PDB file of C-alpha atoms in Angstrom:
ATOM      1  CA  UNK A   1     161.150  72.537  93.950  1.00 41.00           C
ATOM      2  CA  UNK A   2     157.633  72.744  93.027  1.00 43.00           C
ATOM      3  CA  UNK A   3     155.209  75.276  94.207  1.00 45.00           C
ATOM      4  CA  UNK A   4     151.736  74.025  93.770  1.00 44.00           C
ATOM      5  CA  UNK A   5     149.284  76.790  92.321  1.00 48.00           C
ATOM      6  CA  UNK A   6     145.478  76.491  94.173  1.00 50.00           C
ATOM      7  CA  UNK A   7     142.848  77.913  91.642  1.00 46.00           C
ATOM      8  CA  UNK A   8     140.404  80.850  93.684  1.00 51.00           C
ATOM      9  CA  UNK A   9     137.256  80.012  93.190  1.00 59.00           C
ATOM     10  CA  UNK A  10     134.862  83.495  93.435  1.00 58.00           C
ATOM     11  CA  UNK A  11     132.366  82.498  96.357  1.00 60.00           C
ATOM     12  CA  UNK A  12     129.026  83.872  95.045  1.00 59.00           C
ATOM     13  CA  UNK A  13     127.480  85.595  97.857  1.00 70.00           C
ATOM     14  CA  UNK A  14     125.320  84.142 100.947  1.00 80.00           C
ATOM     15  CA  UNK A  15     121.433  84.992  99.657  1.00 89.00           C
ATOM     16  CA  UNK A  16     118.868  86.464 102.197  1.00 93.00           C
ATOM     17  CA  UNK A  17     117.405  85.023 102.277  1.00 93.00           C
ATOM     18  CA  UNK A  18     119.648  80.879 103.629  1.00 89.00           C
ATOM     19  CA  UNK A  19     118.787  79.682 107.277  1.00 87.00           C
ATOM     20  CA  UNK A  20     114.273  80.551 106.349  1.00 90.00           C
ATOM     21  CA  UNK A  21     113.365  77.221 106.671  1.00 90.00           C
ATOM     22  CA  UNK A  22     110.455  78.468 102.940  1.00 94.00           C
ATOM     23  CA  UNK A  23     111.774  79.216 100.428  1.00 94.00           C
ATOM     24  CA  UNK A  24     112.179  82.524  98.237  1.00 95.00           C
ATOM     25  CA  UNK A  25     108.887  83.124  96.533  1.00 95.00           C
ATOM     26  CA  UNK A  26     106.982  82.010  99.198  1.00 97.00           C
ATOM     27  CA  UNK A  27     108.461  84.751 101.168  1.00 97.00           C
ATOM     28  CA  UNK A  28     108.234  87.503  98.513  1.00 97.00           C
ATOM     29  CA  UNK A  29     104.851  86.838  97.723  1.00 97.00           C
ATOM     30  CA  UNK A  30     103.819  87.031 101.269  1.00 97.00           C
ATOM     31  CA  UNK A  31     105.636  90.606 101.925  1.00 97.00           C
ATOM     32  CA  UNK A  32     104.291  91.369  98.696  1.00 97.00           C
ATOM     33  CA  UNK A  33     100.362  90.414  99.258  1.00 96.00           C
ATOM     34  CA  UNK A  34     101.088  92.364 103.070  1.00 95.00           C
ATOM     35  CA  UNK A  35     102.576  95.584 100.939  1.00 94.00           C
ATOM     36  CA  UNK A  36     100.057  95.141  98.270  1.00 93.00           C
ATOM     37  CA  UNK A  37      96.938  94.865  99.866  1.00 91.00           C
ATOM     38  CA  UNK A  38      94.909  96.135 102.141  1.00 87.00           C
ATOM     39  CA  UNK A  39      95.292  92.451 104.626  1.00 91.00           C
ATOM     40  CA  UNK A  40      95.946  92.405 107.916  1.00 91.00           C
ATOM     41  CA  UNK A  41      98.943  89.859 109.056  1.00 93.00           C
ATOM     42  CA  UNK A  42      96.715  87.394 109.482  1.00 93.00           C
ATOM     43  CA  UNK A  43      94.734  87.571 106.223  1.00 94.00           C
ATOM     44  CA  UNK A  44      98.359  86.967 105.255  1.00 96.00           C
ATOM     45  CA  UNK A  45      98.293  83.237 106.874  1.00 97.00           C
ATOM     46  CA  UNK A  46      94.888  82.319 105.665  1.00 97.00           C
ATOM     47  CA  UNK A  47      95.944  83.138 102.429  1.00 97.00           C
ATOM     48  CA  UNK A  48      99.618  81.541 102.447  1.00 97.00           C
ATOM     49  CA  UNK A  49      97.073  78.416 104.605  1.00 97.00           C
ATOM     50  CA  UNK A  50      94.802  77.872 101.719  1.00 96.00           C
ATOM     51  CA  UNK A  51      97.641  77.080  99.394  1.00 95.00           C
ATOM     52  CA  UNK A  52      98.678  74.260 101.079  1.00 96.00           C
ATOM     53  CA  UNK A  53     101.973  76.672 103.551  1.00 96.00           C
ATOM     54  CA  UNK A  54     101.510  77.379 106.888  1.00 96.00           C
ATOM     55  CA  UNK A  55     102.704  79.863 108.368  1.00 96.00           C
ATOM     56  CA  UNK A  56     102.662  81.541 111.753  1.00 95.00           C
ATOM     57  CA  UNK A  57     101.938  85.693 110.739  1.00 95.00           C
ATOM     58  CA  UNK A  58     104.603  86.279 113.691  1.00 95.00           C
ATOM     59  CA  UNK A  59     106.952  85.248 111.219  1.00 96.00           C
ATOM     60  CA  UNK A  60     104.878  87.449 108.192  1.00 96.00           C
ATOM     61  CA  UNK A  61     105.093  89.991 110.356  1.00 94.00           C
ATOM     62  CA  UNK A  62     109.027  89.546 110.278  1.00 95.00           C
ATOM     63  CA  UNK A  63     109.367  88.483 106.715  1.00 97.00           C
ATOM     64  CA  UNK A  64     107.904  91.624 106.015  1.00 96.00           C
ATOM     65  CA  UNK A  65     110.045  93.633 108.336  1.00 95.00           C
ATOM     66  CA  UNK A  66     113.250  91.456 107.599  1.00 96.00           C
ATOM     67  CA  UNK A  67     113.063  91.927 103.287  1.00 97.00           C
ATOM     68  CA  UNK A  68     110.930  95.057 102.883  1.00 97.00           C
ATOM     69  CA  UNK A  69     114.324  97.278 103.320  1.00 96.00           C
ATOM     70  CA  UNK A  70     116.461  94.444 101.298  1.00 97.00           C
ATOM     71  CA  UNK A  71     114.136  93.821  98.154  1.00 97.00           C
ATOM     72  CA  UNK A  72     113.694  98.294  98.128  1.00 96.00           C
ATOM     73  CA  UNK A  73     117.532  99.050  97.924  1.00 96.00           C
ATOM     74  CA  UNK A  74     117.956  95.522  95.908  1.00 96.00           C
ATOM     75  CA  UNK A  75     115.894  98.521  93.127  1.00 96.00           C
ATOM     76  CA  UNK A  76     117.357 101.965  93.514  1.00 95.00           C
ATOM     77  CA  UNK A  77     119.732 101.540  90.775  1.00 95.00           C
ATOM     78  CA  UNK A  78     116.534 100.595  88.536  1.00 95.00           C
ATOM     79  CA  UNK A  79     115.186 103.698  89.760  1.00 96.00           C
ATOM     80  CA  UNK A  80     113.822 106.615  87.891  1.00 95.00           C
ATOM     81  CA  UNK A  81     114.794 110.310  88.637  1.00 95.00           C
ATOM     82  CA  UNK A  82     113.046 112.003  90.735  1.00 96.00           C
ATOM     83  CA  UNK A  83     111.658 115.523  89.602  1.00 97.00           C
ATOM     84  CA  UNK A  84     112.993 119.460  90.818  1.00 97.00           C
ATOM     85  CA  UNK A  85     108.829 119.821  91.934  1.00 97.00           C
ATOM     86  CA  UNK A  86     107.485 118.827  94.519  1.00 96.00           C
ATOM     87  CA  UNK A  87     104.617 118.833  96.520  1.00 94.00           C
ATOM     88  CA  UNK A  88     104.826 118.091 100.639  1.00 94.00           C
ATOM     89  CA  UNK A  89     102.183 116.862 102.970  1.00 90.00           C
ATOM     90  CA  UNK A  90     101.886 115.915 106.135  1.00 89.00           C
ATOM     91  CA  UNK A  91      99.465 112.532 108.246  1.00 88.00           C
ATOM     92  CA  UNK A  92      99.182 111.022 111.152  1.00 87.00           C
ATOM     93  CA  UNK A  93      99.376 107.522 111.890  1.00 87.00           C
ATOM     94  CA  UNK A  94      99.236 105.030 115.464  1.00 86.00           C
ATOM     95  CA  UNK A  95     101.615 103.715 116.643  1.00 88.00           C
ATOM     96  CA  UNK A  96     102.019 101.632 119.377  1.00 85.00           C
ATOM     97  CA  UNK A  97      98.762 103.721 120.666  1.00 85.00           C
ATOM     98  CA  UNK A  98     100.437 107.406 120.061  1.00 88.00           C
ATOM     99  CA  UNK A  99     100.225 109.225 116.629  1.00 90.00           C
ATOM    100  CA  UNK A 100     102.851 109.243 114.880  1.00 90.00           C
ATOM    101  CA  UNK A 101     103.421 112.460 112.325  1.00 90.00           C
ATOM    102  CA  UNK A 102     104.146 111.206 109.182  1.00 91.00           C
ATOM    103  CA  UNK A 103     105.591 113.406 105.937  1.00 92.00           C
ATOM    104  CA  UNK A 104     105.865 112.570 102.533  1.00 93.00           C
ATOM    105  CA  UNK A 105     106.472 113.855  99.281  1.00 94.00           C
ATOM    106  CA  UNK A 106     105.964 112.950  95.148  1.00 95.00           C
ATOM    107  CA  UNK A 107     106.758 115.101  92.755  1.00 95.00           C
ATOM    108  CA  UNK A 108     105.423 115.912  89.028  1.00 95.00           C
ATOM    109  CA  UNK A 109     105.069 112.600  87.859  1.00 94.00           C
ATOM    110  CA  UNK A 110     103.412 111.692  90.746  1.00 93.00           C
ATOM    111  CA  UNK A 111     106.611 109.386  92.210  1.00 95.00           C
ATOM    112  CA  UNK A 112     106.546 109.345  95.911  1.00 95.00           C
ATOM    113  CA  UNK A 113     109.935 111.195  96.847  1.00 96.00           C
ATOM    114  CA  UNK A 114     110.245 110.255 100.152  1.00 95.00           C
ATOM    115  CA  UNK A 115     108.478 109.276 103.486  1.00 94.00           C
ATOM    116  CA  UNK A 116     109.490 110.150 107.337  1.00 94.00           C
ATOM    117  CA  UNK A 117     108.006 109.754 110.812  1.00 93.00           C
ATOM    118  CA  UNK A 118     108.490 111.868 114.201  1.00 92.00           C
ATOM    119  CA  UNK A 119     106.867 111.872 117.282  1.00 90.00           C
ATOM    120  CA  UNK A 120     106.979 115.484 116.358  1.00 87.00           C
ATOM    121  CA  UNK A 121     105.979 118.513 113.914  1.00 87.00           C
ATOM    122  CA  UNK A 122     108.547 120.657 114.486  1.00 90.00           C
ATOM    123  CA  UNK A 123     110.887 122.079 112.145  1.00 93.00           C
ATOM    124  CA  UNK A 124     113.560 120.043 113.534  1.00 94.00           C
ATOM    125  CA  UNK A 125     111.558 117.002 111.673  1.00 94.00           C
ATOM    126  CA  UNK A 126     110.965 119.426 108.147  1.00 94.00           C
ATOM    127  CA  UNK A 127     114.523 119.859 108.510  1.00 96.00           C
ATOM    128  CA  UNK A 128     115.560 116.169 107.752  1.00 96.00           C
ATOM    129  CA  UNK A 129     112.474 114.591 106.272  1.00 96.00           C
ATOM    130  CA  UNK A 130     114.356 117.701 103.238  1.00 97.00           C
ATOM    131  CA  UNK A 131     118.236 116.720 104.377  1.00 96.00           C
ATOM    132  CA  UNK A 132     116.845 113.168 103.317  1.00 95.00           C
ATOM    133  CA  UNK A 133     114.908 113.313 100.568  1.00 96.00           C
ATOM    134  CA  UNK A 134     117.742 115.274  98.861  1.00 96.00           C
ATOM    135  CA  UNK A 135     120.495 112.853 100.409  1.00 95.00           C
ATOM    136  CA  UNK A 136     118.161 110.410  99.478  1.00 93.00           C
ATOM    137  CA  UNK A 137     117.486 111.518  95.148  1.00 95.00           C
ATOM    138  CA  UNK A 138     120.622 113.679  94.624  1.00 95.00           C
ATOM    139  CA  UNK A 139     118.298 115.766  93.213  1.00 96.00           C
ATOM    140  CA  UNK A 140     117.508 120.310  94.916  1.00 96.00           C
ATOM    141  CA  UNK A 141     114.382 120.996  94.369  1.00 97.00           C
ATOM    142  CA  UNK A 142     112.412 123.913  92.789  1.00 97.00           C
ATOM    143  CA  UNK A 143     109.236 124.098  93.409  1.00 97.00           C
ATOM    144  CA  UNK A 144     108.218 124.045  96.856  1.00 96.00           C
ATOM    145  CA  UNK A 145     104.425 123.404  97.353  1.00 94.00           C
ATOM    146  CA  UNK A 146     103.427 122.971 101.452  1.00 93.00           C
ATOM    147  CA  UNK A 147     100.033 123.819 103.080  1.00 89.00           C
ATOM    148  CA  UNK A 148     101.827 127.127 104.976  1.00 89.00           C
ATOM    149  CA  UNK A 149     102.627 125.904 108.071  1.00 89.00           C
ATOM    150  CA  UNK A 150     104.531 127.817 109.754  1.00 91.00           C
ATOM    151  CA  UNK A 151     108.093 125.619 109.785  1.00 92.00           C
ATOM    152  CA  UNK A 152     107.868 125.847 106.304  1.00 94.00           C
ATOM    153  CA  UNK A 153     109.345 129.243 104.918  1.00 94.00           C
ATOM    154  CA  UNK A 154     112.156 129.095 107.622  1.00 94.00           C
ATOM    155  CA  UNK A 155     113.298 125.935 106.704  1.00 96.00           C
ATOM    156  CA  UNK A 156     113.244 125.970 103.002  1.00 96.00           C
ATOM    157  CA  UNK A 157     115.045 129.286 103.874  1.00 95.00           C
ATOM    158  CA  UNK A 158     117.620 127.581 104.880  1.00 96.00           C
ATOM    159  CA  UNK A 159     118.255 124.298 102.954  1.00 96.00           C
ATOM    160  CA  UNK A 160     116.806 125.646  99.410  1.00 96.00           C
ATOM    161  CA  UNK A 161     117.170 128.867  99.478  1.00 96.00           C
ATOM    162  CA  UNK A 162     116.443 129.032  95.721  1.00 96.00           C
ATOM    163  CA  UNK A 163     113.392 127.567  95.061  1.00 96.00           C
ATOM    164  CA  UNK A 164     109.762 128.531  94.703  1.00 96.00           C
ATOM    165  CA  UNK A 165     107.696 128.110  97.476  1.00 96.00           C
ATOM    166  CA  UNK A 166     104.544 127.518  97.395  1.00 93.00           C
ATOM    167  CA  UNK A 167     100.975 127.428  99.650  1.00 91.00           C
ATOM    168  CA  UNK A 168      98.853 127.863  97.039  1.00 84.00           C
ATOM    169  CA  UNK A 169      95.060 127.084  98.046  1.00 75.00           C
ATOM    170  CA  UNK A 170      94.043 123.069  96.763  1.00 71.00           C
ATOM    171  CA  UNK A 171      97.463 123.438  95.357  1.00 69.00           C
ATOM    172  CA  UNK A 172      99.009 120.297  96.821  1.00 66.00           C
ATOM    173  CA  UNK A 173      95.702 118.362  96.088  1.00 73.00           C
ATOM    174  CA  UNK A 174      97.285 115.562  94.461  1.00 77.00           C
ATOM    175  CA  UNK A 175      99.903 114.330  97.538  1.00 81.00           C
ATOM    176  CA  UNK A 176      97.066 114.331  99.918  1.00 78.00           C
ATOM    177  CA  UNK A 177      95.231 112.211  97.350  1.00 80.00           C
ATOM    178  CA  UNK A 178      98.254 110.140  97.684  1.00 80.00           C
ATOM    179  CA  UNK A 179      97.464 109.882 101.921  1.00 79.00           C
ATOM    180  CA  UNK A 180      94.714 108.650 101.016  1.00 77.00           C
ATOM    181  CA  UNK A 181      95.652 105.252  99.146  1.00 79.00           C
ATOM    182  CA  UNK A 182      97.823 105.058 102.570  1.00 81.00           C
ATOM    183  CA  UNK A 183      94.956 104.916 105.094  1.00 77.00           C
ATOM    184  CA  UNK A 184      93.333 103.165 102.852  1.00 78.00           C
ATOM    185  CA  UNK A 185      96.317 100.440 103.281  1.00 78.00           C
ATOM    186  CA  UNK A 186      97.170 101.119 106.908  1.00 77.00           C
ATOM    187  CA  UNK A 187      93.417 100.994 108.291  1.00 76.00           C
ATOM    188  CA  UNK A 188      92.815  96.854 108.397  1.00 71.00           C
ATOM    189  CA  UNK A 189      95.817  96.921 109.979  1.00 70.00           C
ATOM    190  CA  UNK A 190      94.432  98.942 113.685  1.00 64.00           C
ATOM    191  CA  UNK A 191      97.021 101.359 114.302  1.00 63.00           C
ATOM    192  CA  UNK A 192     101.078  99.715 114.351  1.00 77.00           C
ATOM    193  CA  UNK A 193     102.711  98.438 116.833  1.00 80.00           C
ATOM    194  CA  UNK A 194     106.879  99.637 117.551  1.00 85.00           C
ATOM    195  CA  UNK A 195     108.282 103.197 115.658  1.00 86.00           C
ATOM    196  CA  UNK A 196     110.342 100.600 113.186  1.00 88.00           C
ATOM    197  CA  UNK A 197     107.962  98.662 111.686  1.00 88.00           C
ATOM    198  CA  UNK A 198     106.246 101.538 110.800  1.00 89.00           C
ATOM    199  CA  UNK A 199     108.294 103.141 109.570  1.00 92.00           C
ATOM    200  CA  UNK A 200     109.394 100.020 106.989  1.00 94.00           C
ATOM    201  CA  UNK A 201     105.305  99.734 105.725  1.00 92.00           C
ATOM    202  CA  UNK A 202     105.015 102.924 105.232  1.00 92.00           C
ATOM    203  CA  UNK A 203     108.299 103.147 103.377  1.00 93.00           C
ATOM    204  CA  UNK A 204     107.025  99.078 101.777  1.00 95.00           C
ATOM    205  CA  UNK A 205     103.933 100.792 100.658  1.00 93.00           C
ATOM    206  CA  UNK A 206     105.573 104.129  99.434  1.00 94.00           C
ATOM    207  CA  UNK A 207     108.596 101.634  97.183  1.00 96.00           C
ATOM    208  CA  UNK A 208     104.811  99.379  95.840  1.00 95.00           C
ATOM    209  CA  UNK A 209     103.175 102.668  94.921  1.00 93.00           C
ATOM    210  CA  UNK A 210     106.760 103.368  92.325  1.00 95.00           C
ATOM    211  CA  UNK A 211     106.697 100.730  91.072  1.00 95.00           C
ATOM    212  CA  UNK A 212     102.757 100.057  90.282  1.00 92.00           C
ATOM    213  CA  UNK A 213     103.084 103.612  88.319  1.00 91.00           C
ATOM    214  CA  UNK A 214     106.103 103.128  86.537  1.00 93.00           C
ATOM    215  CA  UNK A 215     108.178 105.246  88.338  1.00 95.00           C
ATOM    216  CA  UNK A 216     111.216 101.818  87.905  1.00 96.00           C
ATOM    217  CA  UNK A 217     113.224  99.903  85.241  1.00 94.00           C
ATOM    218  CA  UNK A 218     111.761  96.721  86.311  1.00 93.00           C
ATOM    219  CA  UNK A 219     108.936  94.755  84.568  1.00 91.00           C
ATOM    220  CA  UNK A 220     108.392  98.146  82.453  1.00 83.00           C
ATOM    221  CA  UNK A 221     107.243  95.694  79.302  1.00 85.00           C
ATOM    222  CA  UNK A 222     105.081  93.728  81.511  1.00 89.00           C
ATOM    223  CA  UNK A 223     101.217  94.571  81.551  1.00 89.00           C
ATOM    224  CA  UNK A 224     100.881  96.928  84.705  1.00 88.00           C
ATOM    225  CA  UNK A 225      98.581  93.172  86.694  1.00 89.00           C
ATOM    226  CA  UNK A 226     102.256  91.662  86.199  1.00 93.00           C
ATOM    227  CA  UNK A 227     104.373  94.155  86.295  1.00 93.00           C
ATOM    228  CA  UNK A 228     104.295  93.294  90.605  1.00 95.00           C
ATOM    229  CA  UNK A 229     104.907  89.696  89.993  1.00 95.00           C
ATOM    230  CA  UNK A 230     107.784  89.930  88.136  1.00 96.00           C
ATOM    231  CA  UNK A 231     108.945  93.280  89.966  1.00 96.00           C
ATOM    232  CA  UNK A 232     109.372  91.254  93.041  1.00 96.00           C
ATOM    233  CA  UNK A 233     110.526  87.864  91.114  1.00 95.00           C
ATOM    234  CA  UNK A 234     113.678  89.864  90.072  1.00 95.00           C
ATOM    235  CA  UNK A 235     114.662  91.635  93.312  1.00 96.00           C
ATOM    236  CA  UNK A 236     114.237  87.972  95.038  1.00 95.00           C
ATOM    237  CA  UNK A 237     116.982  87.138  92.931  1.00 94.00           C
ATOM    238  CA  UNK A 238     119.261  90.917  93.447  1.00 94.00           C
ATOM    239  CA  UNK A 239     119.204  90.283  96.876  1.00 91.00           C
TER     240      UNK A 239
END
């Protein structure tokens, strides 16, 4: 008896946009606009309506929460290596009427290294931030600049005993200036509603900043003004 041989065709991976009412280019455009510009969800809704796309601002909010992490993860293999000299500083954002502590770091090249959101500013939060940043980047810094907050010496002594811990006045000006760009972006939002959405938006903002500054091998040959839209279109194909 002859045995029938069936050909096994590889099934293409399911797109992250499958099942959504709107096409990928509309979703990615809305997410990019929201992360890049000082717009509220209602502002993005209005801009899309002017272009003939009727979509509710609540749907745009869901798109941002769903697709921002996917786009950032897809870009991770293209990210430039993080430098070994870190500037670390904290700022605060309001989430559901309560202040949240946000720890952020940039390297000597101006790349945002990582973002961490916590209800408290204490040694536990600082330790989790450094653990998360080192694990994500696979880089152990040789120099860390912070303010003179008392939580840092013990945490850095435990996690990075060989690193030079700097607390010079004005040494953290670069990361403090970067906080200002984040604050300018958050102002139109009138506060964030949930801790999860706060983390997604804060990480998404850092991701967009790094893309615009050329810290990814994405749309690298494009003019500065075209780098972000071209990169987002490339990433949409990857997810």
